[in-house]
Short mmCIF file of C-alpha atoms in Angstrom, two decimals:
data_model
loop_
_atom_site.label_atom_id
_atom_site.label_comp_id
_atom_site.label_asym_id
_atom_site.label_seq_id
_atom_site.Cartn_x
_atom_site.Cartn_y
_atom_site.Cartn_z
CA MET A 30 49.00 -25.68 35.01
CA ALA A 31 49.67 -22.94 32.09
CA ARG A 32 53.73 -22.19 32.23
CA ARG A 33 54.68 -18.75 33.66
CA ARG A 34 56.53 -16.67 30.73
CA LYS A 35 59.92 -16.20 32.16
CA GLY A 36 61.39 -12.40 32.75
CA LEU A 37 59.88 -8.97 33.66
CA ASP A 38 57.05 -6.98 33.89
CA VAL A 39 58.89 -3.87 31.49
CA HIS A 40 56.25 -1.85 29.46
CA GLY A 41 56.82 0.79 27.03
CA TRP A 42 58.63 1.46 23.61
CA ILE A 43 62.08 1.34 22.43
CA VAL A 44 62.66 2.68 18.82
CA LEU A 45 65.96 1.01 18.14
CA ASP A 46 68.36 2.20 15.12
CA LYS A 47 68.87 -1.25 13.89
CA PRO A 48 72.08 -2.11 12.19
CA LEU A 49 72.45 -3.60 8.95
CA ASP A 50 72.45 -6.85 8.45
CA MET A 51 70.26 -7.97 11.47
CA THR A 52 66.60 -9.16 11.04
CA SER A 53 63.93 -7.67 12.59
CA THR A 54 63.30 -10.60 15.11
CA GLN A 55 66.92 -10.47 15.94
CA ALA A 56 66.88 -6.66 17.32
CA VAL A 57 63.57 -7.58 18.68
CA SER A 58 65.31 -10.99 20.78
CA ALA A 59 68.73 -8.55 21.57
CA VAL A 60 65.93 -5.52 23.39
CA ARG A 61 63.80 -8.12 25.33
CA ARG A 62 67.08 -10.21 26.19
CA ILE A 63 68.56 -6.35 27.66
CA PHE A 64 65.55 -5.32 29.65
CA ASN A 65 64.74 -9.52 30.74
CA ALA A 66 61.24 -8.65 29.38
CA LYS A 67 58.54 -11.10 29.06
CA LYS A 68 56.67 -9.70 26.46
CA ALA A 69 58.04 -8.12 22.80
CA GLY A 70 57.08 -7.05 19.27
CA HIS A 71 57.58 -4.44 16.87
CA ALA A 72 56.19 -2.02 14.60
CA GLY A 73 56.58 -3.17 11.23
CA THR A 74 59.28 -5.43 9.66
CA LEU A 75 63.01 -4.30 7.91
CA ASP A 76 65.02 -6.45 6.09
CA PRO A 77 68.14 -6.84 7.50
CA LEU A 78 70.17 -4.77 4.47
CA ALA A 79 67.66 -1.77 5.94
CA SER A 80 68.89 0.31 8.55
CA GLY A 81 67.12 2.83 10.81
CA LEU A 82 63.84 2.89 12.86
CA LEU A 83 62.20 -0.16 14.60
CA PRO A 84 59.95 0.55 17.21
CA ILE A 85 60.02 -1.61 19.96
CA ALA A 86 56.60 -2.92 22.49
CA LEU A 87 57.24 -4.27 25.39
CA GLY A 88 54.86 -5.87 27.96
CA GLU A 89 51.42 -3.27 27.53
CA ALA A 90 52.77 -1.59 24.74
CA THR A 91 52.49 -4.39 22.93
CA LYS A 92 48.87 -3.94 22.56
CA THR A 93 49.53 -0.19 20.71
CA VAL A 94 51.20 -2.18 17.92
CA PRO A 95 48.51 -2.01 15.57
CA PHE A 96 48.73 1.95 15.62
CA ALA A 97 52.10 2.43 15.31
CA VAL A 98 52.19 -0.12 12.26
CA GLU A 99 49.38 1.83 10.58
CA GLY A 100 51.59 5.23 10.87
CA GLU A 101 52.97 7.61 8.11
CA LYS A 102 56.99 6.23 7.42
CA ILE A 103 59.58 7.69 5.79
CA TYR A 104 62.13 5.61 4.12
CA ARG A 105 65.57 7.31 2.23
CA PHE A 106 67.14 5.03 -0.03
CA THR A 107 69.47 4.63 -2.65
CA VAL A 108 68.77 3.34 -6.65
CA LYS A 109 71.49 1.84 -8.64
CA TRP A 110 70.36 2.14 -12.05
CA GLY A 111 71.15 -0.35 -15.12
CA GLU A 112 70.84 -3.81 -12.89
CA ARG A 113 67.58 -5.62 -11.32
CA THR A 114 68.36 -8.49 -9.03
CA ASP A 115 66.37 -11.47 -8.07
CA THR A 116 65.78 -10.05 -4.49
CA LEU A 117 65.28 -6.07 -6.32
CA ASP A 118 67.97 -5.64 -3.83
CA ALA A 119 71.77 -5.55 -3.31
CA GLU A 120 71.55 -8.89 -2.16
CA GLY A 121 69.71 -11.08 -4.88
CA GLU A 122 71.46 -12.15 -8.32
CA ILE A 123 71.38 -9.92 -11.20
CA VAL A 124 68.35 -11.22 -13.85
CA ALA A 125 68.85 -8.20 -16.00
CA THR A 126 70.56 -5.76 -17.23
CA SER A 127 70.58 -2.08 -18.93
CA ASP A 128 72.78 0.36 -20.56
CA VAL A 129 70.18 3.08 -19.48
CA ARG A 130 71.04 5.97 -16.97
CA PRO A 131 68.31 8.50 -16.42
CA ASP A 132 69.80 11.46 -15.62
CA ARG A 133 68.32 13.95 -12.74
CA ALA A 134 65.90 15.82 -15.20
CA ALA A 135 64.30 13.00 -16.19
CA ILE A 136 63.97 11.00 -12.37
CA GLU A 137 62.25 14.24 -11.20
CA ALA A 138 59.57 13.84 -13.98
CA ALA A 139 58.55 10.50 -13.26
CA LEU A 140 58.29 10.43 -9.52
CA ALA A 141 54.70 12.28 -10.09
CA GLY A 142 53.82 9.42 -11.12
CA PHE A 143 53.94 6.80 -7.83
CA ILE A 144 52.90 9.57 -5.91
CA GLY A 145 49.00 9.33 -3.88
CA ASP A 146 46.86 5.98 -4.95
CA ILE A 147 49.34 3.61 -6.23
CA GLU A 148 49.32 0.02 -8.14
CA GLN A 149 52.59 -1.77 -6.80
CA VAL A 150 53.15 -5.78 -6.85
CA PRO A 151 55.13 -7.32 -3.86
CA PRO A 152 58.70 -8.27 -4.40
CA VAL A 153 58.97 -12.19 -4.83
CA TYR A 154 61.36 -12.09 -2.10
CA SER A 155 58.71 -11.28 0.95
CA ALA A 156 56.76 -12.33 3.96
CA ILE A 157 53.32 -12.69 1.99
CA LYS A 158 51.79 -15.72 2.25
CA VAL A 159 50.87 -17.69 -0.74
CA ASP A 160 48.68 -20.55 -0.10
CA GLY A 161 49.93 -20.49 3.22
CA GLU A 162 53.18 -20.70 2.42
CA ARG A 163 55.60 -17.36 2.01
CA ALA A 164 56.29 -16.10 -0.94
CA TYR A 165 60.47 -15.72 -0.50
CA ASP A 166 60.47 -19.63 1.02
CA LEU A 167 58.64 -20.41 -2.63
CA ALA A 168 61.08 -18.42 -4.30
CA ARG A 169 64.03 -19.31 -2.62
CA ASP A 170 62.96 -23.37 -3.37
CA GLY A 171 62.74 -21.97 -7.39
CA GLU A 172 59.11 -22.35 -7.74
CA THR A 173 57.51 -19.21 -9.50
CA VAL A 174 55.55 -16.92 -7.74
CA GLU A 175 53.25 -14.82 -8.73
CA LEU A 176 51.40 -11.84 -6.36
CA GLU A 177 48.47 -9.76 -6.96
CA ALA A 178 49.06 -5.95 -7.24
CA ARG A 179 48.02 -3.81 -4.02
CA ARG A 180 46.81 -0.73 -3.92
CA VAL A 181 49.08 1.45 -1.54
CA HIS A 182 49.72 5.42 -1.03
CA VAL A 183 52.65 7.39 -1.62
CA PHE A 184 52.28 10.98 0.37
CA ASP A 185 55.71 12.10 -1.34
CA LEU A 186 58.53 11.22 -3.57
CA ARG A 187 61.60 13.21 -3.82
CA LEU A 188 65.49 13.48 -5.79
CA MET A 189 67.66 14.01 -2.82
CA ASP A 190 70.83 13.86 -4.57
CA CYS A 191 72.14 12.05 -7.71
CA PRO A 192 76.18 10.88 -6.17
CA SER A 193 76.83 9.38 -9.67
CA PRO A 194 75.11 8.73 -13.11
CA ASP A 195 74.14 5.26 -11.77
CA MET A 196 73.23 6.26 -8.23
CA ALA A 197 70.15 8.20 -7.57
CA VAL A 198 69.17 8.52 -3.55
CA LEU A 199 65.84 9.08 -2.87
CA GLU A 200 63.35 9.86 -0.10
CA MET A 201 59.80 8.62 0.48
CA ARG A 202 56.83 9.58 2.44
CA CYS A 203 54.17 6.56 2.32
CA GLY A 204 51.17 4.48 4.53
CA LYS A 205 51.41 1.24 4.90
CA GLY A 206 52.15 -1.78 2.69
CA VAL A 207 54.60 0.18 0.79
CA TYR A 208 57.46 -1.76 -0.66
CA VAL A 209 60.49 0.25 -1.59
CA ARG A 210 62.38 -2.32 -3.61
CA SER A 211 58.67 -2.27 -5.68
CA LEU A 212 58.99 1.16 -6.15
CA ALA A 213 62.42 0.86 -7.36
CA ARG A 214 61.82 -1.87 -9.73
CA ASP A 215 58.89 0.05 -10.90
CA LEU A 216 60.88 3.97 -11.44
CA ALA A 217 63.29 2.66 -13.25
CA PHE A 218 60.74 0.37 -15.86
CA ALA A 219 59.46 3.99 -16.00
CA LEU A 220 62.18 5.49 -17.27
CA ASP A 221 63.20 2.39 -19.72
CA THR A 222 65.89 1.23 -17.64
CA GLU A 223 66.69 -1.56 -14.54
CA GLY A 224 67.29 -1.08 -11.06
CA HIS A 225 67.35 -2.43 -7.49
CA VAL A 226 67.59 -0.82 -3.97
CA ALA A 227 71.38 -0.37 -2.82
CA ALA A 228 70.98 1.17 0.23
CA LEU A 229 67.57 1.52 2.26
CA ARG A 230 67.41 3.75 5.91
CA ARG A 231 63.83 4.32 7.75
CA ILE A 232 63.67 7.37 9.47
CA ARG A 233 60.31 8.12 10.60
CA VAL A 234 57.42 5.52 11.72
CA GLY A 235 54.26 7.18 13.20
CA ARG A 236 55.04 9.40 15.59
CA PHE A 237 58.38 7.89 16.30
CA ASP A 238 61.66 9.60 14.68
CA GLU A 239 65.57 9.36 14.48
CA ALA A 240 65.61 12.13 17.27
CA GLU A 241 64.43 9.48 20.33
CA SER A 242 66.34 6.60 18.58
CA THR A 243 68.56 4.49 20.31
CA ARG A 244 71.47 2.04 19.07
CA LEU A 245 72.02 -1.29 20.21
CA ASP A 246 75.45 -0.74 21.40
CA VAL A 247 73.86 2.54 23.49
CA LEU A 248 71.36 0.39 24.59
CA GLU A 249 73.70 -2.32 25.71
CA GLU A 250 75.84 -0.08 27.49
CA MET A 251 73.03 2.05 28.91
CA ALA A 252 71.95 -1.85 30.73
CA HIS A 253 74.99 -2.29 32.30
CA LYS A 254 74.80 1.00 34.17
CA GLY A 255 71.23 0.04 35.20
CA ALA A 256 69.93 2.80 32.94
CA ALA A 257 68.28 1.31 30.15
CA SER A 258 64.92 2.10 31.57
CA GLU A 259 66.15 5.63 30.49
CA ALA A 260 65.34 4.88 27.12
CA LEU A 261 61.75 3.67 27.40
CA LEU A 262 58.44 5.77 26.05
CA PRO A 263 55.93 5.21 27.77
CA VAL A 264 53.60 2.92 26.06
CA GLN A 265 50.53 5.45 24.90
CA THR A 266 53.71 6.89 22.83
CA ALA A 267 51.57 5.20 19.27
CA LEU A 268 48.75 6.32 20.61
CA ASP A 269 49.21 10.59 19.50
CA ASP A 270 46.97 9.53 16.50
CA ILE A 271 43.32 9.52 18.92
CA PRO A 272 42.49 12.00 21.46
CA ALA A 273 43.35 11.85 25.50
CA LEU A 274 40.07 11.56 27.84
CA ALA A 275 41.50 12.50 31.44
CA VAL A 276 39.74 10.12 34.19
CA THR A 277 40.07 9.94 37.83
CA GLU A 278 41.10 6.88 39.97
CA GLU A 279 37.34 5.89 40.64
CA GLU A 280 36.62 5.61 36.58
CA ALA A 281 39.81 4.01 35.51
CA PHE A 282 39.18 1.16 38.32
CA GLN A 283 36.20 0.88 36.42
CA LEU A 284 37.35 1.07 32.81
CA LYS A 285 40.14 -1.87 34.01
CA GLN A 286 36.92 -4.02 35.42
CA GLY A 287 35.98 -3.52 31.46
CA ARG A 288 32.61 -1.67 32.55
CA SER A 289 31.83 1.63 30.76
CA ILE A 290 31.89 5.26 32.63
CA VAL A 291 29.57 8.29 32.23
CA LEU A 292 31.24 11.20 30.56
CA LEU A 293 30.10 14.86 31.20
CA PRO A 294 28.70 16.66 28.29
CA ARG A 295 32.18 18.75 28.24
CA GLN A 296 33.86 16.07 27.71
CA ALA A 297 31.64 14.40 25.16
CA LEU A 298 31.75 17.51 23.33
CA GLU A 299 35.64 17.73 23.69
CA LEU A 300 36.19 14.19 22.17
CA LYS A 301 33.46 14.58 19.13
CA THR A 302 35.35 17.84 18.06
CA GLN A 303 38.42 15.79 17.78
CA ARG A 304 36.89 12.72 15.97
CA ARG A 305 38.28 11.83 12.41
CA PRO A 306 38.04 8.82 10.13
CA LEU A 307 40.38 6.22 11.58
CA SER A 308 40.79 2.60 10.74
CA ILE A 309 43.60 0.46 12.47
CA ALA A 310 43.94 -2.97 11.95
CA GLY A 311 40.61 -3.45 10.07
CA ARG A 312 38.56 -1.62 13.02
CA ASP A 313 36.85 1.48 13.23
CA CYS A 314 38.38 3.85 15.75
CA SER A 315 36.88 7.14 14.06
CA PHE A 316 35.39 6.93 17.98
CA SER A 317 38.49 5.57 19.95
CA ALA A 318 40.06 8.06 22.50
CA LEU A 319 42.68 7.11 25.19
CA ALA A 320 41.70 6.89 28.32
CA VAL A 321 44.69 8.40 30.98
CA CYS A 322 45.22 8.53 34.82
CA LYS A 323 47.60 10.50 36.11
CA ASP A 324 49.62 10.05 32.96
CA GLN A 325 49.42 6.69 32.55
CA ALA A 326 47.78 4.66 30.13
CA VAL A 327 44.21 2.73 31.47
CA ALA A 328 42.26 2.05 28.16
CA ILE A 329 41.52 2.31 24.68
CA GLY A 330 37.79 2.82 23.91
CA ASP A 331 35.17 4.57 22.28
CA ALA A 332 32.64 7.21 23.16
CA ARG A 333 29.41 7.09 22.07
CA ALA A 334 26.03 8.26 23.38
CA GLY A 335 27.32 10.02 26.23
CA LYS A 336 29.35 7.04 27.26
CA PHE A 337 33.87 5.93 27.06
CA GLN A 338 33.64 1.92 26.74
CA PRO A 339 37.06 0.80 26.84
CA TRP A 340 37.96 -2.55 24.39
CA ARG A 341 41.79 -2.18 25.53
CA VAL A 342 42.54 -2.56 28.85
CA PHE A 343 46.06 -1.84 30.10
CA ASN A 344 47.32 -3.44 33.18
CA LEU A 345 50.17 -1.27 33.90
CA THR A 346 50.85 -0.42 38.07
CA PRO A 347 51.06 2.83 39.02
#
């Protein structure tokens, strides 16, 4: 017999304000321990030297992680001019230096070249796999790692402050796959200097923002008082990008059995008017919607030809 996973059936999202010097995996383990949850995962890795939003999914919410990962992200970061490190952040060894210190006008003029679709070579010290091995493992072993450029999208990039000639604080709103460390490196090159990320904080992931985040120590204190569940957001929180479909209890039962339901003409029309191009983890979700019964997520499915066919079902108890 298969071994049953230990823990409780806890479902929902915790928007953790991850502290410095903690890996994303450690953060997930800590939250999972606090809730004694059977299952947990996160929506987008944050390096140990980065702080800020790390949405953590518990239980059935893990089925919605791809939607959160695909969401827009906002980072606020500080670039230190004049030094490039092997890791492109403050943790690495200095590998190149420059006496050039760009002024505010030069920085602002260069930012336009990094907005929109751009080609970006990921950092050598990254989790990207090369011939089955993580790039950072190969780099730490002293091997030469060459990564191909990737096309990513930056919606906005602006200079927030220049606290000193050596430092610039920027804020970036971007899509999936953008490396802040690579952007800092390339921006420095564009300004004829060197640079690395001295500080990094993520302040938004998809529909999750700082206002609803919780620090780990606060969450632990809430758990001691038996109130940790107050920090949980509903399973469907990450699904704002797809329309909602209200269903009856009988329809919810059918959907949970994997069976399709017939849409009323009014429902079909409403879903059609809300349709927009959407790709999640390589799947076309342009026709997708979330079936909800009494404010509880039932299933994600596709609305086509007057029917709603589920392709992801949530096992939640009312």
